[in-house]
Amino acid sequence: PMLIGFGCTVPGVMASRTLSSRRDRQMTIILTPFMSCSAKLPIYAFFTSVFFPGKGALIMIFLYVFGILTGIIFALILKGSLFKGEPVPFVMELPNYRMPGAKNVCQLLWEKVKDFLKRAFTVILIATIFIWFLQSFDFTFTYLEKDKTGESILANIANVIAPIFKLHGFADWRIVTSLIAGFMAKESVVSTLTLLLGTTQITTILTPLSAFAFLVFCLLYTPCIASVAAIRRELGRKWAMIVVVFQCAVAWICSFLSICIILLFEVII
């Protein structure tokens, strides 16, 4: 499931069904979002090209490895705290391999798609409409043009949240708004920034250090709404909320620590 999570967290979460132990399944689902999914690549590509030209590959490799190490560290922590006990040996009986029939494949595909549309897509649709509404209207419920998005409900919410990231160097409402939009889909982070910044250069808002902290935060903070819906389906609403809060807290701490470590390293050198 964790390897699948590098492509997309949703099938990674669903693949945890192969684990017979509920303890192992819960731990796997909680830790799988730390694996950097492919939807985050546009964020990495954009920020590395702007702030770290010529070092993009090195930064991306670091982010992937850092996600894996974070998952391992918290796996050890959870194993000794919330999920104590011996792991159940993984045994999977493989059936005889046969060429599947087209009818059976189509029927199985339709059942899975229908199940996803019923459960996950309803959550995604509601959340998408909600974010669009917050981004398109102000508190007087007046529809805003693109050049007035700074007056939207979402922008005002972002202004309230922004001071939380003052220590990280990206306490700008436009940056925070892109993070909120990233909850819908991680690809939305870059497109939202492009929309909100317009002709403004992002280098006037962020420094290379704060941009690196932003990348670490994007790597570790809450997965997209589709992944949360999949987690809710597998573990329930309570655990889905726990995963969202847990990952945001871990992302905030790790992002801040990355700045501290870099500054300390510069001082030592």
PDB file of N, CA and C in Angstrom, residues 130-196:
ATOM      1  N   PHE A 130     -17.955  23.977  -2.007  1.00  0.00           N
ATOM      2  CA  PHE A 130     -17.737  24.798  -0.815  1.00  0.00           C
ATOM      3  C   PHE A 130     -16.534  25.707  -0.995  1.00  0.00           C
ATOM      4  N   ILE A 131     -15.408  25.154  -1.486  1.00  0.00           N
ATOM      5  CA  ILE A 131     -14.203  25.952  -1.705  1.00  0.00           C
ATOM      6  C   ILE A 131     -14.450  27.005  -2.782  1.00  0.00           C
ATOM      7  N   TRP A 132     -15.155  26.640  -3.868  1.00  0.00           N
ATOM      8  CA  TRP A 132     -15.461  27.601  -4.933  1.00  0.00           C
ATOM      9  C   TRP A 132     -16.291  28.744  -4.384  1.00  0.00           C
ATOM     10  N   PHE A 133     -17.254  28.441  -3.550  1.00  0.00           N
ATOM     11  CA  PHE A 133     -18.113  29.478  -2.967  1.00  0.00           C
ATOM     12  C   PHE A 133     -17.292  30.430  -2.105  1.00  0.00           C
ATOM     13  N   LEU A 134     -16.419  29.877  -1.260  1.00  0.00           N
ATOM     14  CA  LEU A 134     -15.605  30.715  -0.390  1.00  0.00           C
ATOM     15  C   LEU A 134     -14.644  31.597  -1.179  1.00  0.00           C
ATOM     16  N   GLN A 135     -14.197  31.100  -2.323  1.00  0.00           N
ATOM     17  CA  GLN A 135     -13.230  31.835  -3.128  1.00  0.00           C
ATOM     18  C   GLN A 135     -13.896  32.844  -4.060  1.00  0.00           C
ATOM     19  N   SER A 136     -15.188  32.720  -4.288  1.00  0.00           N
ATOM     20  CA  SER A 136     -15.873  33.556  -5.280  1.00  0.00           C
ATOM     21  C   SER A 136     -16.783  34.623  -4.677  1.00  0.00           C
ATOM     22  N   PHE A 137     -17.061  34.532  -3.367  1.00  0.00           N
ATOM     23  CA  PHE A 137     -17.978  35.485  -2.730  1.00  0.00           C
ATOM     24  C   PHE A 137     -17.339  36.099  -1.495  1.00  0.00           C
ATOM     25  N   ASP A 138     -17.787  37.337  -1.184  1.00  0.00           N
ATOM     26  CA  ASP A 138     -17.357  37.962   0.065  1.00  0.00           C
ATOM     27  C   ASP A 138     -18.425  37.729   1.131  1.00  0.00           C
ATOM     28  N   PHE A 139     -18.262  38.376   2.292  1.00  0.00           N
ATOM     29  CA  PHE A 139     -19.181  38.136   3.402  1.00  0.00           C
ATOM     30  C   PHE A 139     -20.568  38.730   3.159  1.00  0.00           C
ATOM     31  N   THR A 140     -20.692  39.591   2.162  1.00  0.00           N
ATOM     32  CA  THR A 140     -22.015  40.114   1.798  1.00  0.00           C
ATOM     33  C   THR A 140     -22.651  39.285   0.688  1.00  0.00           C
ATOM     34  N   PHE A 141     -21.988  38.161   0.353  1.00  0.00           N
ATOM     35  CA  PHE A 141     -22.446  37.232  -0.690  1.00  0.00           C
ATOM     36  C   PHE A 141     -22.527  37.893  -2.062  1.00  0.00           C
ATOM     37  N   THR A 142     -21.576  38.807  -2.289  1.00  0.00           N
ATOM     38  CA  THR A 142     -21.447  39.457  -3.592  1.00  0.00           C
ATOM     39  C   THR A 142     -20.407  38.700  -4.404  1.00  0.00           C
ATOM     40  N   TYR A 143     -20.754  38.377  -5.644  1.00  0.00           N
ATOM     41  CA  TYR A 143     -19.817  37.639  -6.499  1.00  0.00           C
ATOM     42  C   TYR A 143     -18.649  38.535  -6.875  1.00  0.00           C
ATOM     43  N   LEU A 144     -17.434  38.009  -6.742  1.00  0.00           N
ATOM     44  CA  LEU A 144     -16.222  38.791  -6.964  1.00  0.00           C
ATOM     45  C   LEU A 144     -15.575  38.442  -8.294  1.00  0.00           C
ATOM     46  N   GLU A 145     -15.020  39.463  -8.948  1.00  0.00           N
ATOM     47  CA  GLU A 145     -14.242  39.238 -10.155  1.00  0.00           C
ATOM     48  C   GLU A 145     -12.872  38.697  -9.769  1.00  0.00           C
ATOM     49  N   LYS A 146     -12.120  38.214 -10.750  1.00  0.00           N
ATOM     50  CA  LYS A 146     -10.828  37.591 -10.479  1.00  0.00           C
ATOM     51  C   LYS A 146      -9.845  38.542  -9.823  1.00  0.00           C
ATOM     52  N   ASP A 147      -9.933  39.846 -10.146  1.00  0.00           N
ATOM     53  CA  ASP A 147      -8.983  40.801  -9.590  1.00  0.00           C
ATOM     54  C   ASP A 147      -9.343  41.236  -8.169  1.00  0.00           C
ATOM     55  N   LYS A 148     -10.440  40.692  -7.623  1.00  0.00           N
ATOM     56  CA  LYS A 148     -10.862  41.057  -6.274  1.00  0.00           C
ATOM     57  C   LYS A 148     -10.937  39.851  -5.346  1.00  0.00           C
ATOM     58  N   THR A 149     -10.184  38.801  -5.666  1.00  0.00           N
ATOM     59  CA  THR A 149     -10.221  37.595  -4.845  1.00  0.00           C
ATOM     60  C   THR A 149      -9.661  37.831  -3.444  1.00  0.00           C
ATOM     61  N   GLY A 150      -8.921  38.924  -3.265  1.00  0.00           N
ATOM     62  CA  GLY A 150      -8.386  39.240  -1.945  1.00  0.00           C
ATOM     63  C   GLY A 150      -9.461  39.622  -0.947  1.00  0.00           C
ATOM     64  N   GLU A 151     -10.676  39.907  -1.435  1.00  0.00           N
ATOM     65  CA  GLU A 151     -11.788  40.273  -0.565  1.00  0.00           C
ATOM     66  C   GLU A 151     -12.721  39.094  -0.295  1.00  0.00           C
ATOM     67  N   SER A 152     -12.402  37.940  -0.817  1.00  0.00           N
ATOM     68  CA  SER A 152     -13.281  36.779  -0.677  1.00  0.00           C
ATOM     69  C   SER A 152     -13.281  36.239   0.749  1.00  0.00           C
ATOM     70  N   ILE A 153     -14.263  35.387   1.021  1.00  0.00           N
ATOM     71  CA  ILE A 153     -14.345  34.746   2.340  1.00  0.00           C
ATOM     72  C   ILE A 153     -13.102  33.895   2.577  1.00  0.00           C
ATOM     73  N   LEU A 154     -12.660  33.189   1.531  1.00  0.00           N
ATOM     74  CA  LEU A 154     -11.491  32.324   1.656  1.00  0.00           C
ATOM     75  C   LEU A 154     -10.241  33.131   1.985  1.00  0.00           C
ATOM     76  N   ALA A 155     -10.104  34.295   1.347  1.00  0.00           N
ATOM     77  CA  ALA A 155      -8.945  35.148   1.612  1.00  0.00           C
ATOM     78  C   ALA A 155      -8.960  35.657   3.049  1.00  0.00           C
ATOM     79  N   ASN A 156     -10.134  35.989   3.553  1.00  0.00           N
ATOM     80  CA  ASN A 156     -10.237  36.448   4.943  1.00  0.00           C
ATOM     81  C   ASN A 156      -9.914  35.329   5.920  1.00  0.00           C
ATOM     82  N   ILE A 157     -10.356  34.113   5.600  1.00  0.00           N
ATOM     83  CA  ILE A 157     -10.010  32.957   6.436  1.00  0.00           C
ATOM     84  C   ILE A 157      -8.501  32.733   6.407  1.00  0.00           C
ATOM     85  N   ALA A 158      -7.915  32.869   5.212  1.00  0.00           N
ATOM     86  CA  ALA A 158      -6.466  32.683   5.066  1.00  0.00           C
ATOM     87  C   ALA A 158      -5.700  33.729   5.870  1.00  0.00           C
ATOM     88  N   ASN A 159      -6.210  34.958   5.918  1.00  0.00           N
ATOM     89  CA  ASN A 159      -5.566  36.012   6.705  1.00  0.00           C
ATOM     90  C   ASN A 159      -5.550  35.684   8.192  1.00  0.00           C
ATOM     91  N   VAL A 160      -6.600  34.993   8.644  1.00  0.00           N
ATOM     92  CA  VAL A 160      -6.662  34.592  10.052  1.00  0.00           C
ATOM     93  C   VAL A 160      -5.655  33.477  10.335  1.00  0.00           C
ATOM     94  N   ILE A 161      -5.515  32.555   9.367  1.00  0.00           N
ATOM     95  CA  ILE A 161      -4.610  31.415   9.557  1.00  0.00           C
ATOM     96  C   ILE A 161      -3.152  31.800   9.335  1.00  0.00           C
ATOM     97  N   ALA A 162      -2.911  32.786   8.477  1.00  0.00           N
ATOM     98  CA  ALA A 162      -1.546  33.135   8.048  1.00  0.00           C
ATOM     99  C   ALA A 162      -0.546  33.337   9.190  1.00  0.00           C
ATOM    100  N   PRO A 163      -0.905  34.003  10.313  1.00  0.00           N
ATOM    101  CA  PRO A 163       0.089  34.207  11.387  1.00  0.00           C
ATOM    102  C   PRO A 163       0.685  32.919  11.942  1.00  0.00           C
ATOM    103  N   ILE A 164      -0.006  31.794  11.761  1.00  0.00           N
ATOM    104  CA  ILE A 164       0.519  30.510  12.231  1.00  0.00           C
ATOM    105  C   ILE A 164       1.838  30.191  11.538  1.00  0.00           C
ATOM    106  N   PHE A 165       2.000  30.696  10.314  1.00  0.00           N
ATOM    107  CA  PHE A 165       3.195  30.389   9.516  1.00  0.00           C
ATOM    108  C   PHE A 165       4.211  31.521   9.518  1.00  0.00           C
ATOM    109  N   LYS A 166       4.100  32.414  10.482  1.00  0.00           N
ATOM    110  CA  LYS A 166       5.034  33.536  10.547  1.00  0.00           C
ATOM    111  C   LYS A 166       6.455  33.053  10.771  1.00  0.00           C
ATOM    112  N   LEU A 167       6.611  32.050  11.626  1.00  0.00           N
ATOM    113  CA  LEU A 167       7.946  31.509  11.909  1.00  0.00           C
ATOM    114  C   LEU A 167       8.517  30.759  10.710  1.00  0.00           C
ATOM    115  N   HIS A 168       7.636  30.325   9.816  1.00  0.00           N
ATOM    116  CA  HIS A 168       8.066  29.549   8.656  1.00  0.00           C
ATOM    117  C   HIS A 168       8.454  30.433   7.475  1.00  0.00           C
ATOM    118  N   GLY A 169       8.047  31.696   7.521  1.00  0.00           N
ATOM    119  CA  GLY A 169       8.423  32.619   6.458  1.00  0.00           C
ATOM    120  C   GLY A 169       7.442  32.702   5.311  1.00  0.00           C
ATOM    121  N   PHE A 170       6.276  32.053   5.436  1.00  0.00           N
ATOM    122  CA  PHE A 170       5.289  32.207   4.355  1.00  0.00           C
ATOM    123  C   PHE A 170       3.917  32.562   4.926  1.00  0.00           C
ATOM    124  N   ALA A 171       3.898  33.577   5.798  1.00  0.00           N
ATOM    125  CA  ALA A 171       2.643  34.047   6.393  1.00  0.00           C
ATOM    126  C   ALA A 171       1.972  35.066   5.486  1.00  0.00           C
ATOM    127  N   ASP A 172       1.739  34.674   4.258  1.00  0.00           N
ATOM    128  CA  ASP A 172       1.049  35.510   3.268  1.00  0.00           C
ATOM    129  C   ASP A 172      -0.284  34.852   2.933  1.00  0.00           C
ATOM    130  N   TRP A 173      -1.351  35.646   2.882  1.00  0.00           N
ATOM    131  CA  TRP A 173      -2.676  35.060   2.697  1.00  0.00           C
ATOM    132  C   TRP A 173      -2.799  34.305   1.379  1.00  0.00           C
ATOM    133  N   ARG A 174      -2.041  34.732   0.376  1.00  0.00           N
ATOM    134  CA  ARG A 174      -2.104  34.044  -0.915  1.00  0.00           C
ATOM    135  C   ARG A 174      -1.461  32.662  -0.839  1.00  0.00           C
ATOM    136  N   ILE A 175      -0.375  32.561  -0.077  1.00  0.00           N
ATOM    137  CA  ILE A 175       0.274  31.259   0.122  1.00  0.00           C
ATOM    138  C   ILE A 175      -0.652  30.330   0.896  1.00  0.00           C
ATOM    139  N   VAL A 176      -1.259  30.860   1.953  1.00  0.00           N
ATOM    140  CA  VAL A 176      -2.161  30.053   2.780  1.00  0.00           C
ATOM    141  C   VAL A 176      -3.396  29.641   1.981  1.00  0.00           C
ATOM    142  N   THR A 177      -3.891  30.536   1.139  1.00  0.00           N
ATOM    143  CA  THR A 177      -5.038  30.199   0.294  1.00  0.00           C
ATOM    144  C   THR A 177      -4.706  29.038  -0.638  1.00  0.00           C
ATOM    145  N   SER A 178      -3.491  29.033  -1.172  1.00  0.00           N
ATOM    146  CA  SER A 178      -3.088  27.926  -2.051  1.00  0.00           C
ATOM    147  C   SER A 178      -3.020  26.612  -1.288  1.00  0.00           C
ATOM    148  N   LEU A 179      -2.627  26.672  -0.015  1.00  0.00           N
ATOM    149  CA  LEU A 179      -2.606  25.460   0.812  1.00  0.00           C
ATOM    150  C   LEU A 179      -4.022  24.946   1.059  1.00  0.00           C
ATOM    151  N   ILE A 180      -4.952  25.865   1.282  1.00  0.00           N
ATOM    152  CA  ILE A 180      -6.352  25.462   1.474  1.00  0.00           C
ATOM    153  C   ILE A 180      -6.894  24.837   0.193  1.00  0.00           C
ATOM    154  N   ALA A 181      -6.583  25.459  -0.939  1.00  0.00           N
ATOM    155  CA  ALA A 181      -7.013  24.894  -2.225  1.00  0.00           C
ATOM    156  C   ALA A 181      -6.355  23.543  -2.473  1.00  0.00           C
ATOM    157  N   GLY A 182      -5.141  23.354  -1.957  1.00  0.00           N
ATOM    158  CA  GLY A 182      -4.441  22.086  -2.107  1.00  0.00           C
ATOM    159  C   GLY A 182      -5.125  20.947  -1.398  1.00  0.00           C
ATOM    160  N   PHE A 183      -6.006  21.271  -0.467  1.00  0.00           N
ATOM    161  CA  PHE A 183      -6.787  20.236   0.199  1.00  0.00           C
ATOM    162  C   PHE A 183      -7.736  19.562  -0.783  1.00  0.00           C
ATOM    163  N   MET A 184      -8.153  20.297  -1.793  1.00  0.00           N
ATOM    164  CA  MET A 184      -9.013  19.720  -2.824  1.00  0.00           C
ATOM    165  C   MET A 184      -8.201  18.827  -3.745  1.00  0.00           C
ATOM    166  N   ALA A 185      -7.073  19.323  -4.192  1.00  0.00           N
ATOM    167  CA  ALA A 185      -6.157  18.566  -5.055  1.00  0.00           C
ATOM    168  C   ALA A 185      -4.812  19.270  -4.982  1.00  0.00           C
ATOM    169  N   LYS A 186      -3.764  18.514  -4.772  1.00  0.00           N
ATOM    170  CA  LYS A 186      -2.452  19.120  -4.569  1.00  0.00           C
ATOM    171  C   LYS A 186      -1.987  19.921  -5.786  1.00  0.00           C
ATOM    172  N   GLU A 187      -2.464  19.547  -6.974  1.00  0.00           N
ATOM    173  CA  GLU A 187      -2.092  20.310  -8.170  1.00  0.00           C
ATOM    174  C   GLU A 187      -2.627  21.739  -8.108  1.00  0.00           C
ATOM    175  N   SER A 188      -3.659  21.963  -7.292  1.00  0.00           N
ATOM    176  CA  SER A 188      -4.294  23.279  -7.207  1.00  0.00           C
ATOM    177  C   SER A 188      -3.411  24.308  -6.529  1.00  0.00           C
ATOM    178  N   VAL A 189      -2.383  23.870  -5.816  1.00  0.00           N
ATOM    179  CA  VAL A 189      -1.508  24.811  -5.116  1.00  0.00           C
ATOM    180  C   VAL A 189      -0.850  25.769  -6.099  1.00  0.00           C
ATOM    181  N   VAL A 190      -0.265  25.222  -7.146  1.00  0.00           N
ATOM    182  CA  VAL A 190       0.432  26.052  -8.130  1.00  0.00           C
ATOM    183  C   VAL A 190      -0.550  26.903  -8.923  1.00  0.00           C
ATOM    184  N   SER A 191      -1.653  26.315  -9.377  1.00  0.00           N
ATOM    185  CA  SER A 191      -2.625  27.068 -10.170  1.00  0.00           C
ATOM    186  C   SER A 191      -3.255  28.191  -9.347  1.00  0.00           C
ATOM    187  N   THR A 192      -3.507  27.959  -8.058  1.00  0.00           N
ATOM    188  CA  THR A 192      -4.077  29.000  -7.196  1.00  0.00           C
ATOM    189  C   THR A 192      -3.085  30.137  -7.000  1.00  0.00           C
ATOM    190  N   LEU A 193      -1.816  29.796  -6.796  1.00  0.00           N
ATOM    191  CA  LEU A 193      -0.796  30.837  -6.661  1.00  0.00           C
ATOM    192  C   LEU A 193      -0.687  31.674  -7.924  1.00  0.00           C
ATOM    193  N   THR A 194      -0.733  31.008  -9.068  1.00  0.00           N
ATOM    194  CA  THR A 194      -0.661  31.730 -10.346  1.00  0.00           C
ATOM    195  C   THR A 194      -1.827  32.688 -10.498  1.00  0.00           C
ATOM    196  N   LEU A 195      -3.013  32.250 -10.071  1.00  0.00           N
ATOM    197  CA  LEU A 195      -4.208  33.081 -10.167  1.00  0.00           C
ATOM    198  C   LEU A 195      -4.140  34.271  -9.222  1.00  0.00           C
ATOM    199  N   LEU A 196      -3.696  34.044  -7.995  1.00  0.00           N
ATOM    200  CA  LEU A 196      -3.706  35.091  -6.980  1.00  0.00           C
ATOM    201  C   LEU A 196      -2.559  36.074  -7.134  1.00  0.00           C
TER     202      LEU A 196
END
